[in-house]
Amino acid sequence: MPLPLYYFLAITAVNVLMAWALYLPYRVGHLHFITVANMAISGYSAAWLVMSLHVPFGWALLAGFALGGIVGYIVSLFIGDAPTFAVVIVGFTFIYITRTVIENLNAVGGTMGMFGLPNIGGNPVAHRWIILAILYGLLLLVGFLIHRFDHSQLGRAASAVFVDKDLAASLGVDIRKLGMQLQTFSCTIAGGCGVLYGFIYRSFHLDFFTFALVGIAMTIIFVGGYATMWGSLILAPILYGVPLLFPPAIQSWRIVIYGGLLILVLVLKPEGFLTRRFVYSLESFLSGIRKKRKTQ
Amino acid sequence: MKKTLGVFLMAAMLLAFVGCQQPAPKEWTVPFLNSLTGRIASIGEYLEWGAERAAKEINDAGGIKGKPIKVVGVDTALDPQKGSVEMARLVKDTLVALGPVPEPVIMAAMPIAVENGMMSITATTSLEYANKFFPWTVSWFPSTEERLAPLVAAWAKQFPEMKQVVQFVEPYGPWPGMADAHVKGLEGLGLKVLDKVEVPTNAVTFGPLVVKALNEKPDGMVFVCNATATAKLIKELKSRGWKKMDHLLVFSSGDAPELYATGGKDINGVEIYNYINPNLDNPRWNAFKDAYAAAHGGNQPPSLSTNYYDAVYMIKEAIEKTGVTGSPSKLKAERKLIADYLQNVKGFHGIMFDWDMKDGVPTNKPTFIFQIQDSKKVLVQEVKG
């Protein structure tokens, strides 16, 4: 496989997963930026396990998922039903705290970072295929789970919470429990993504986990459509991939292009390119075709 | 008849073989993975300017082996994601590259260059980053500890009455390691190094940091933080009555245009160390300075502006001395030739001074301590490691 294609596919998968990690808590109105801190915590921890304790990568990856989930769960105990603004503040604060802790931990390279992470599978080609297999397996699994969630009673409850918390509570929705579940799940995804992100580059540096990642995920969600999971899936490769095809002279303008696109979408299509109504119509259309085929 | 046919077939095969050989390109293209947009775009601009200046000079003098050299800026925008994809594109057919810049992009992209056996010169980072990717890069700087300890000791020796020193340290990449090297140099002289004051990368207010430092009652201070923060800290110090300006030392990465623009006259008298001496007087450097000033509104070249200028000349020398042809069919072997040559260059004629490389590390680059006067650096002393 050509190397640029590998990096494009791998990074796109991480971006989709991270966009979904933001999308899920946003279903109840939470902008949960702690996911970026989770990436760093789990990523560095897994790298330390592999490099210092020689733990096999598979176990380190599982530990990364688990650590992400545990951190997410503990934090969600306090902000499971907090207002959006409070969740945003907690997320930003957590990113700062995480950076400071890692900066001062010599075991994980401090401000220098971690170098020379091993190839999974023993050689670079096997490494790349394994990383892609895990990432796209994860993408399918998480996508399936989110799709099921969106079409479940819980998903409808989340929609009610997004529109009006009081109304949702009067309908019997446990807002705190739902918020905690979504936050924990999104942090678990982010933890695993952090491990895989570092192993794509085979190194870790604190500046891999900055607010720029928040920006990327936010742009993907809000341009793609924050009301369905499909917007992120379609927009991540486009937003990330198209600028790579630009000639160098235009590449320098890509931030302006992103910004302009975001403003345009917010003004003209506040729900993003893919709205829930559009997805429902498409689903009805497709199920209509299926029914027709069955009756024929 | 058979003989004629045989000769004809052999000639056809030879022609086919020659036809298969891809011709060497008409120019030497050197991609430069650089941060041309984003937070450090201003640094990326002058790094690129230096590299292009070298390419222009080389081309005006007839190019490399008669072919022009072209530096192509590839913007990574300080983004590891973009840096890795761009490096993955380059390693397919690039002979030698410049960059990446800065450390997060180096860490994401350099493993790709190493895996594919392509030299990419990272001329702005410390040895402690560069040596992880040897022999597919070289370091522009010697070991931090070996070089900085005697340098800071030389600064401190000027002031025998100085007993206690405090450092302002920003936790970025190699900077805390540089601060540790300063401690070794100062403690070697018997000075007491007080608890460091950490400067947050996004600090907006500097008063509390200065108060914290002054409470420790230091006689001298060393600044290991970005240029803007350094200037603001010094202004705060001055506003709180600090008089001994030469007892303040700024580290090399603080020697950037923002230091002078923000500090103005308040940083007069402050001392600063660096690896280049802008006061040198040689025709090449003078022409560089004049051209830089003409292109940058009269400003002096910043300290890193010559790094990629020299790197381009080093590539020229490697191509000329190793017989590299640039032919795509010899790409792997010629990449190795260049890497091997650059690891141990001897007597390289840099724009400011000649130096040698041993296993990718410069062995005899000088270092300098200056005093700032009206935004200019006046040489105090040259320090040899």
XYZ file of C-alpha atoms in Angstrom:
681
model
C 0.000 0.000 0.000
C 1.379 3.465 -0.841
C 2.597 5.210 2.310
C 0.592 8.439 1.876
C -2.570 6.351 1.496
C -1.777 4.492 4.710
C -1.324 7.730 6.660
C -4.425 9.221 5.091
C -6.546 6.174 5.968
C -5.140 5.785 9.467
C -5.433 9.457 10.436
C -8.880 9.732 8.861
C -10.074 6.780 10.952
C -8.739 8.427 14.116
C -10.436 11.693 13.162
C -13.787 9.955 12.559
C -13.543 8.105 15.870
C -12.609 11.295 17.720
C -15.461 13.143 16.023
C -17.812 10.384 17.176
C -16.314 10.605 20.672
C -17.460 14.245 20.674
C -20.722 13.505 18.857
C -22.013 11.051 21.463
C -21.981 13.342 24.532
C -23.226 16.160 22.298
C -26.389 14.118 21.813
C -27.281 15.341 25.330
C -25.769 18.781 24.758
C -22.314 18.108 26.253
C -19.215 19.344 24.427
C -16.877 16.887 26.095
C -13.352 18.053 25.188
C -11.849 15.856 27.882
C -11.541 13.237 25.137
C -8.341 14.926 23.912
C -6.837 14.629 27.410
C -7.985 10.998 27.445
C -6.101 10.348 24.236
C -2.911 11.655 25.824
C -3.377 9.820 29.137
C -4.103 6.456 27.534
C -1.583 6.919 24.726
C 1.332 7.777 26.984
C 0.365 5.059 29.478
C 0.218 2.383 26.786
C 3.520 3.544 25.306
C 5.099 3.376 28.754
C 3.734 -0.144 29.259
C 5.164 -1.248 25.922
C 8.507 0.539 26.158
C 9.343 0.159 29.852
C 7.499 -2.947 30.992
C 7.551 -4.725 27.601
C 3.834 -5.422 27.782
C 2.522 -6.742 24.429
C 0.812 -4.086 22.328
C -2.606 -5.794 22.479
C -2.699 -5.633 26.245
C -1.424 -2.074 26.243
C -4.196 -1.113 23.817
C -6.810 -2.734 26.018
C -5.325 -0.938 29.019
C -5.617 2.314 27.042
C -9.319 1.718 26.399
C -9.880 0.772 30.031
C -7.984 3.782 31.373
C -9.953 6.086 29.082
C -13.201 4.584 30.346
C -12.174 4.787 33.999
C -11.096 8.435 33.740
C -14.282 9.235 31.815
C -16.448 7.455 34.385
C -14.840 9.180 37.376
C -15.197 12.610 35.802
C -18.757 11.841 34.712
C -19.712 11.243 38.360
C -19.316 14.989 38.778
C -20.458 16.357 35.416
C -22.876 13.706 34.160
C -25.737 16.209 34.207
C -23.764 19.450 34.226
C -24.655 22.301 31.874
C -22.801 22.479 28.527
C -20.598 25.349 29.617
C -19.407 23.515 32.736
C -18.550 20.418 30.691
C -16.531 22.572 28.258
C -14.602 24.179 31.120
C -13.881 20.805 32.732
C -12.623 19.508 29.370
C -10.251 22.426 28.790
C -9.014 22.278 32.379
C -8.385 18.573 32.067
C -6.301 19.113 28.934
C -4.123 21.620 30.812
C -3.797 19.342 33.857
C -2.864 16.372 31.692
C -0.234 18.362 29.803
C 1.320 19.613 33.024
C 1.432 16.147 34.569
C 3.012 14.594 31.468
C 5.497 17.472 31.138
C 6.772 16.611 34.587
C 6.901 12.839 34.197
C 10.376 11.772 33.148
C 9.193 8.169 32.772
C 7.283 9.196 29.637
C 9.924 11.586 28.316
C 8.535 14.784 29.882
C 8.576 17.681 27.439
C 10.807 15.754 25.026
C 8.250 13.025 24.303
C 8.696 9.322 23.584
C 10.681 7.995 20.637
C 11.127 4.708 18.853
C 7.886 2.895 19.629
C 8.230 -0.630 18.237
C 6.610 -1.926 15.077
C 3.639 -4.104 15.925
C 4.125 -7.384 14.107
C 7.864 -6.935 13.938
C 8.200 -4.995 10.675
C 6.831 -1.747 9.213
C 4.529 -3.405 6.661
C 2.892 -5.690 9.221
C 2.676 -2.706 11.582
C 0.721 -0.686 9.056
C -1.716 -3.473 8.213
C -2.330 -4.251 11.890
C -2.922 -0.582 12.733
C -5.357 -0.223 9.812
C -7.149 -3.469 10.694
C -7.611 -2.389 14.308
C -8.690 1.134 13.379
C -11.231 0.086 10.764
C -12.473 -2.807 12.910
C -12.982 -0.282 15.674
C -14.658 2.104 13.260
C -17.164 -0.581 12.253
C -17.812 -1.624 15.830
C -18.226 1.898 17.195
C -20.274 2.920 14.145
C -22.564 -0.051 14.640
C -22.991 0.700 18.347
C -23.725 4.379 17.716
C -26.184 3.472 14.955
C -27.967 1.106 17.342
C -27.918 3.775 20.033
C -29.362 6.419 17.715
C -32.271 4.095 16.886
C -32.874 2.939 20.444
C -34.974 4.229 23.296
C -31.805 5.680 24.787
C -31.121 7.585 21.574
C -34.610 9.065 21.614
C -34.138 9.936 25.280
C -30.875 11.704 24.370
C -32.716 13.688 21.678
C -35.280 14.733 24.267
C -32.520 15.836 26.660
C -30.858 17.832 23.864
C -34.095 19.748 23.184
C -35.279 20.277 26.753
C -33.839 18.716 29.905
C -36.912 19.423 32.018
C -39.193 17.891 29.441
C -36.936 14.823 29.241
C -36.914 14.498 33.034
C -40.705 14.719 33.118
C -40.770 11.870 30.599
C -38.808 9.747 33.036
C -35.362 10.061 31.477
C -32.523 9.750 33.995
C -30.460 12.647 32.640
C -27.439 12.090 34.876
C -27.196 8.383 34.142
C -27.546 8.949 30.414
C -24.900 11.690 30.468
C -22.552 9.461 32.453
C -23.001 6.561 30.055
C -22.306 8.677 27.000
C -19.317 10.427 28.561
C -17.790 7.140 29.712
C -18.268 5.517 26.319
C -16.796 8.498 24.463
C -13.770 8.558 26.799
C -13.238 4.833 26.240
C -13.127 5.382 22.474
C -10.782 8.350 22.925
C -8.442 6.308 25.134
C -8.043 3.639 22.477
C -7.633 6.290 19.769
C -4.818 7.900 21.757
C -2.881 4.641 21.835
C -3.384 4.026 18.124
C -2.586 7.652 17.247
C 0.857 7.419 18.842
C 1.535 4.038 17.284
C 0.730 5.447 13.844
C 3.612 7.904 14.300
C 5.608 5.490 16.483
C 6.301 8.372 18.843
C 4.515 10.590 21.346
C 4.809 14.330 21.827
C 2.523 16.484 23.926
C 1.824 18.672 20.931
C 0.064 15.724 19.270
C -2.746 16.384 21.745
C -3.562 20.054 21.505
C -6.650 22.146 20.980
C -6.016 21.698 17.265
C -7.472 18.204 17.657
C -10.549 19.704 19.290
C -10.771 22.062 16.308
C -10.538 19.221 13.803
C -13.232 17.158 15.545
C -15.511 20.204 15.981
C -15.204 21.172 12.320
C -15.951 17.606 11.237
C -19.033 17.413 13.441
C -20.505 20.825 12.789
C -19.843 20.913 9.054
C -20.783 17.262 8.617
C -23.873 17.499 10.770
C -24.065 17.191 14.541
C -27.420 15.432 14.552
C -26.294 12.204 12.907
C -23.196 10.037 13.005
C -22.972 9.927 9.216
C -21.880 13.532 8.798
C -18.614 12.847 10.628
C -17.988 9.693 8.648
C -18.361 11.463 5.324
C -16.802 14.814 6.186
C -13.650 13.565 7.960
C -11.988 12.153 4.834
C -13.150 15.105 2.730
C -12.017 17.820 5.148
C -8.731 16.118 5.786
C -8.100 14.650 2.366
C -9.071 17.366 -0.079
C -6.515 19.919 1.169
C -3.780 17.339 0.615
C -4.668 17.406 -3.060
C -4.449 21.197 -3.253
C -1.423 22.662 -5.009
C 1.081 24.193 -2.533
C -0.034 27.752 -3.288
C -3.595 26.988 -2.162
C -2.561 24.724 0.727
C -1.461 27.741 2.732
C -5.028 28.994 2.565
C -6.610 25.847 3.901
C -7.293 27.334 7.359
C -9.111 30.198 5.648
C -11.014 27.665 3.537
C -11.948 25.645 6.672
C -13.024 28.794 8.484
C -15.032 30.066 5.541
C -16.704 26.689 5.150
C -17.596 26.561 8.828
C -19.093 30.058 8.765
C -21.037 29.290 5.576
C -22.449 26.083 7.003
C -23.381 27.702 10.309
C -25.200 30.470 8.449
C -26.818 28.474 5.664
C -27.228 25.017 7.191
C -26.893 25.245 10.979
C -27.450 21.503 11.420
C -24.572 20.727 9.041
C -24.561 19.054 5.648
C -26.203 15.834 6.761
C -29.297 16.491 8.821
C -31.308 13.905 10.721
C -34.290 14.567 8.459
C -32.155 13.771 5.412
C -30.862 10.544 7.007
C -34.401 9.467 7.969
C -35.673 10.147 4.439
C -32.795 8.185 2.992
C -33.443 5.315 5.395
C -37.181 5.327 4.546
C -36.358 5.438 0.845
C -33.939 2.515 1.156
C -36.318 0.482 3.325
C -39.073 1.206 0.754
C -36.883 -0.292 -1.954
C -36.207 -3.325 0.215
C -39.928 -3.824 0.892
C -40.694 -3.538 -2.830
C -38.057 -6.158 -3.628
C -39.471 -8.509 -0.975
C -43.050 -8.187 -2.307
C -41.851 -8.806 -5.883
C 22.279 -13.092 -42.283
C 22.198 -14.703 -38.845
C 25.111 -12.493 -37.730
C 23.321 -9.343 -38.879
C 20.156 -10.435 -37.110
C 22.136 -11.131 -33.924
C 23.764 -7.697 -34.010
C 20.365 -6.112 -34.664
C 18.791 -7.973 -31.728
C 21.632 -7.034 -29.405
C 21.377 -3.399 -30.447
C 17.609 -3.518 -29.871
C 18.098 -5.022 -26.391
C 20.706 -2.405 -25.532
C 18.381 0.338 -26.693
C 15.541 -1.180 -24.696
C 17.786 -1.321 -21.614
C 18.896 2.269 -22.078
C 15.266 3.235 -22.597
C 14.354 1.605 -19.281
C 16.877 3.738 -17.409
C 14.983 6.750 -16.140
C 16.880 9.903 -17.013
C 18.247 12.087 -14.244
C 15.984 15.086 -13.605
C 16.840 18.443 -15.138
C 17.036 20.144 -11.763
C 17.794 19.169 -8.168
C 14.550 19.458 -6.269
C 14.897 19.700 -2.490
C 11.588 19.695 -0.601
C 11.545 21.617 2.661
C 8.997 20.411 5.242
C 8.375 23.655 7.037
C 5.731 25.411 9.109
C 4.706 28.132 6.666
C 1.324 28.713 8.285
C 0.222 28.519 11.900
C 1.754 29.646 15.174
C 5.407 29.713 14.048
C 4.829 30.839 10.467
C 7.114 33.848 10.976
C 10.011 31.521 11.837
C 9.121 29.233 8.939
C 9.267 32.226 6.594
C 12.852 33.161 7.378
C 14.019 29.548 7.449
C 12.598 29.185 3.955
C 14.090 32.508 2.921
C 17.556 31.322 3.972
C 17.221 28.065 2.021
C 15.970 29.860 -1.091
C 18.721 32.444 -0.827
C 21.308 29.633 -0.898
C 19.567 28.044 -3.890
C 19.599 31.378 -5.734
C 23.309 31.894 -5.065
C 24.102 28.359 -6.204
C 22.035 28.745 -9.356
C 23.607 32.115 -10.155
C 26.995 30.400 -9.913
C 25.993 27.632 -12.349
C 24.000 25.239 -10.184
C 25.123 21.833 -8.963
C 26.934 19.876 -11.662
C 25.440 22.287 -14.156
C 21.849 21.762 -13.041
C 19.836 24.265 -11.030
C 18.651 23.495 -7.519
C 15.105 24.248 -6.448
C 13.924 24.407 -2.835
C 10.221 23.565 -2.637
C 8.456 24.632 0.543
C 6.006 22.023 1.831
C 3.760 23.462 4.507
C 3.125 21.196 7.482
C 1.380 23.969 9.413
C 2.834 22.698 12.722
C 0.485 19.740 12.337
C 1.854 16.220 12.933
C -0.989 14.770 10.859
C -0.098 16.842 7.840
C 3.627 16.423 8.407
C 3.398 12.639 8.325
C 1.330 12.542 5.126
C 3.653 15.011 3.383
C 6.741 13.056 4.433
C 5.074 9.847 3.232
C 4.639 11.496 -0.176
C 8.226 12.736 -0.322
C 9.970 9.472 0.535
C 8.727 7.900 -2.690
C 11.147 9.705 -4.997
C 13.000 12.448 -3.136
C 16.782 12.292 -3.015
C 17.241 14.467 0.059
C 14.963 16.816 2.001
C 15.120 19.673 4.492
C 13.170 19.829 7.761
C 10.761 18.994 9.253
C 10.169 21.932 11.572
C 9.521 21.889 14.575
C 9.727 19.029 17.152
C 6.146 17.620 17.082
C 6.309 17.342 13.292
C 9.836 15.945 13.453
C 8.630 13.197 15.783
C 5.673 12.323 13.588
C 7.426 12.534 10.226
C 11.064 11.550 10.724
C 10.350 7.866 11.472
C 8.984 7.693 7.908
C 12.222 9.113 6.478
C 14.258 6.681 8.578
C 12.164 3.694 7.526
C 12.641 4.622 3.884
C 16.311 5.524 4.124
C 16.011 9.167 3.086
C 18.157 11.946 4.547
C 16.152 14.894 5.843
C 18.187 17.610 7.529
C 16.554 18.844 10.742
C 18.692 21.926 11.232
C 16.725 23.687 13.951
C 16.306 21.078 16.643
C 18.641 19.921 19.398
C 20.931 16.923 19.198
C 18.730 15.099 21.694
C 15.899 15.062 19.118
C 18.012 14.651 15.994
C 20.105 11.710 17.199
C 17.017 9.504 17.444
C 16.919 9.577 13.650
C 20.612 9.139 12.828
C 22.012 8.399 10.262
C 19.082 9.832 8.260
C 19.506 13.300 9.670
C 22.312 15.326 11.198
C 22.331 17.616 14.196
C 23.080 21.283 13.761
C 24.006 21.586 17.416
C 26.370 19.676 19.701
C 25.213 17.937 22.871
C 23.207 20.344 25.001
C 25.003 19.541 28.242
C 28.523 19.563 26.817
C 28.047 22.921 25.169
C 25.747 24.882 27.447
C 27.361 24.140 30.800
C 30.669 25.897 29.932
C 28.795 28.637 28.087
C 26.680 29.632 31.070
C 29.679 29.218 33.359
C 31.574 31.706 31.162
C 28.724 34.193 31.566
C 28.656 33.753 35.345
C 32.440 34.127 35.666
C 32.122 37.754 34.589
C 30.420 38.549 37.881
C 32.357 37.159 40.860
C 29.890 38.722 43.292
C 27.032 36.632 41.818
C 26.118 33.830 44.239
C 22.531 32.815 43.499
C 20.818 32.370 40.148
C 17.208 31.648 39.273
C 15.950 30.324 35.944
C 12.667 31.024 34.181
C 11.838 27.819 32.319
C 9.084 27.179 29.792
C 8.238 23.468 29.541
C 8.627 23.044 25.797
C 10.532 20.276 24.005
C 14.273 20.434 24.733
C 14.147 23.618 26.822
C 13.959 22.017 30.298
C 16.986 19.917 29.272
C 18.815 23.122 28.342
C 17.924 24.573 31.744
C 19.371 21.438 33.391
C 22.614 21.955 31.458
C 22.762 25.551 32.752
C 22.415 24.226 36.303
C 25.425 21.949 35.790
C 27.538 24.864 34.555
C 26.497 27.176 37.379
C 26.839 24.593 40.138
C 30.251 23.698 38.742
C 31.308 27.230 39.641
C 29.931 26.844 43.153
C 26.876 29.033 42.531
C 23.553 28.206 44.121
C 20.784 27.586 41.598
C 17.458 28.505 43.153
C 14.114 26.833 42.458
C 13.174 27.434 38.846
C 10.160 29.545 37.957
C 7.995 27.779 35.407
C 6.664 29.976 32.604
C 3.422 28.579 31.153
C 3.486 28.491 27.355
C 0.323 30.574 27.092
C 1.113 32.937 29.965
C -0.499 36.353 29.618
C 0.568 37.951 32.869
C 4.166 37.915 34.052
C 4.078 39.989 37.257
C 3.439 37.023 39.594
C 6.249 35.019 37.969
C 8.704 37.885 38.483
C 7.583 38.390 42.088
C 8.098 34.684 42.725
C 11.615 34.866 41.292
C 12.541 38.041 43.192
C 11.351 36.493 46.451
C 14.161 33.985 46.131
C 16.652 36.903 46.234
C 18.725 35.973 43.171
C 21.806 37.877 41.948
C 21.325 36.694 38.386
C 18.667 35.190 36.168
C 18.614 32.932 33.120
C 15.675 32.937 30.712
C 14.770 29.640 29.063
C 11.473 30.608 27.509
C 10.085 32.012 24.264
C 11.250 35.407 23.072
C 8.022 37.291 23.802
C 7.749 35.896 27.319
C 11.412 36.716 27.954
C 10.954 40.335 26.876
C 7.846 40.727 29.030
C 9.552 39.165 32.047
C 12.511 41.533 31.686
C 10.198 44.538 31.373
C 8.403 43.415 34.544
C 11.734 42.993 36.317
C 12.840 46.470 35.299
C 9.564 47.994 36.419
C 10.177 46.385 39.830
C 13.607 47.994 40.182
C 16.018 45.399 38.761
C 19.195 47.270 37.785
C 21.906 44.701 36.988
C 20.897 44.072 33.398
C 24.018 42.130 32.451
C 23.177 39.667 35.222
C 20.284 38.547 33.038
C 21.080 35.876 30.431
C 18.760 34.878 27.589
C 19.204 31.423 26.011
C 19.681 30.918 22.273
C 16.068 30.101 21.366
C 15.013 33.400 22.929
C 17.117 35.212 20.329
C 14.221 35.917 17.980
C 12.786 39.130 16.487
C 9.986 39.165 19.083
C 12.561 39.661 21.856
C 13.757 42.945 20.341
C 10.358 44.093 19.109
C 8.694 43.530 22.494
C 11.655 44.379 24.710
C 12.721 47.625 23.003
C 15.094 49.696 25.134
C 14.111 47.809 28.286
C 16.361 44.906 27.308
C 19.483 47.054 26.804
C 22.393 45.567 28.730
C 20.913 42.057 28.901
C 23.287 39.279 27.821
C 22.343 36.538 25.396
C 24.114 33.468 24.037
C 23.926 31.974 20.584
C 25.678 29.842 18.008
C 26.098 32.562 15.415
C 27.779 35.930 15.522
C 25.992 38.584 13.473
C 28.952 40.961 13.863
C 31.226 38.840 11.725
C 32.584 40.619 8.704
C 32.850 38.462 5.612
C 31.485 39.145 2.127
C 29.056 36.231 2.091
C 27.509 37.062 5.440
C 27.405 40.776 4.651
C 25.567 40.072 1.398
C 23.166 37.770 3.269
C 22.487 40.456 5.894
C 21.872 43.119 3.241
C 19.559 40.877 1.229
C 17.655 39.869 4.356
C 17.240 43.475 5.420
C 16.035 44.431 1.948
C 13.443 41.660 1.991
C 12.328 42.201 5.583
C 11.857 45.910 6.027
C 15.393 46.595 7.259
C 15.412 43.899 9.984
C 18.537 41.939 10.877
C 18.591 38.189 10.153
C 17.362 36.172 13.163
C 19.651 33.569 14.658
C 18.168 30.542 12.887
C 17.972 32.192 9.475
C 21.291 30.776 8.317
C 20.665 27.149 9.311
C 18.908 26.028 6.163
C 21.080 28.307 4.048
C 24.061 26.262 5.185
C 22.074 23.033 4.859
C 21.462 23.690 1.149
C 25.181 24.298 0.605
C 25.922 21.108 2.515
C 23.649 19.183 0.158
C 25.436 20.781 -2.804
C 28.777 19.660 -1.432
C 27.489 16.131 -0.782
C 26.179 15.803 -4.353
C 29.389 17.129 -5.858
C 31.767 15.115 -3.707
C 29.959 11.769 -3.867
C 29.221 11.641 -7.583
C 25.474 11.511 -7.049
C 23.623 11.719 -10.375
C 20.037 12.188 -9.255
C 18.947 9.271 -11.411
C 15.732 7.732 -10.022
C 17.058 4.235 -10.702
C 19.923 4.844 -8.258
C 17.778 6.569 -5.664
C 18.392 4.181 -2.767
C 22.152 4.029 -3.219
C 22.508 7.770 -3.747
C 20.428 8.583 -0.681
C 22.855 6.474 1.320
C 25.847 8.208 -0.264
C 24.502 11.599 0.752
C 23.655 10.469 4.289
C 27.069 8.914 4.804
C 28.807 11.990 3.480
C 26.849 14.430 5.640
C 27.464 12.433 8.803
C 31.175 13.190 8.624
C 31.655 16.376 6.628
C 35.059 17.899 7.212
C 35.887 21.583 6.907
C 32.435 22.607 5.742
C 32.409 26.260 4.707
C 29.375 27.672 6.513
C 28.295 31.245 5.955
C 29.885 32.292 9.256
C 32.546 29.724 10.027
C 33.960 26.369 8.967
C 33.047 23.267 10.928
C 33.351 19.482 10.977
C 30.784 16.788 11.619
C 31.571 13.573 13.437
C 28.874 10.914 13.224
C 26.239 13.550 12.551
C 27.271 15.940 15.329
C 29.166 19.225 14.809
C 32.425 19.102 16.722
C 33.889 22.574 16.567
C 31.141 25.135 16.193
C 31.837 28.206 18.306
C 29.369 29.773 20.722
C 29.104 33.421 21.634
C 27.893 35.622 24.458
C 26.575 39.060 23.474
C 25.201 42.101 25.197
C 22.077 43.679 23.747
C 22.339 47.378 22.956
C 19.518 49.113 21.057
C 18.323 45.856 19.481
C 21.844 44.987 18.347
C 24.099 42.289 19.768
C 27.558 43.400 20.869
C 30.031 40.550 21.265
C 31.186 39.968 24.845
C 33.151 36.778 24.332
C 33.507 33.632 22.255
C 33.272 30.444 24.287
C 34.823 27.202 23.138
C 33.333 23.955 24.483
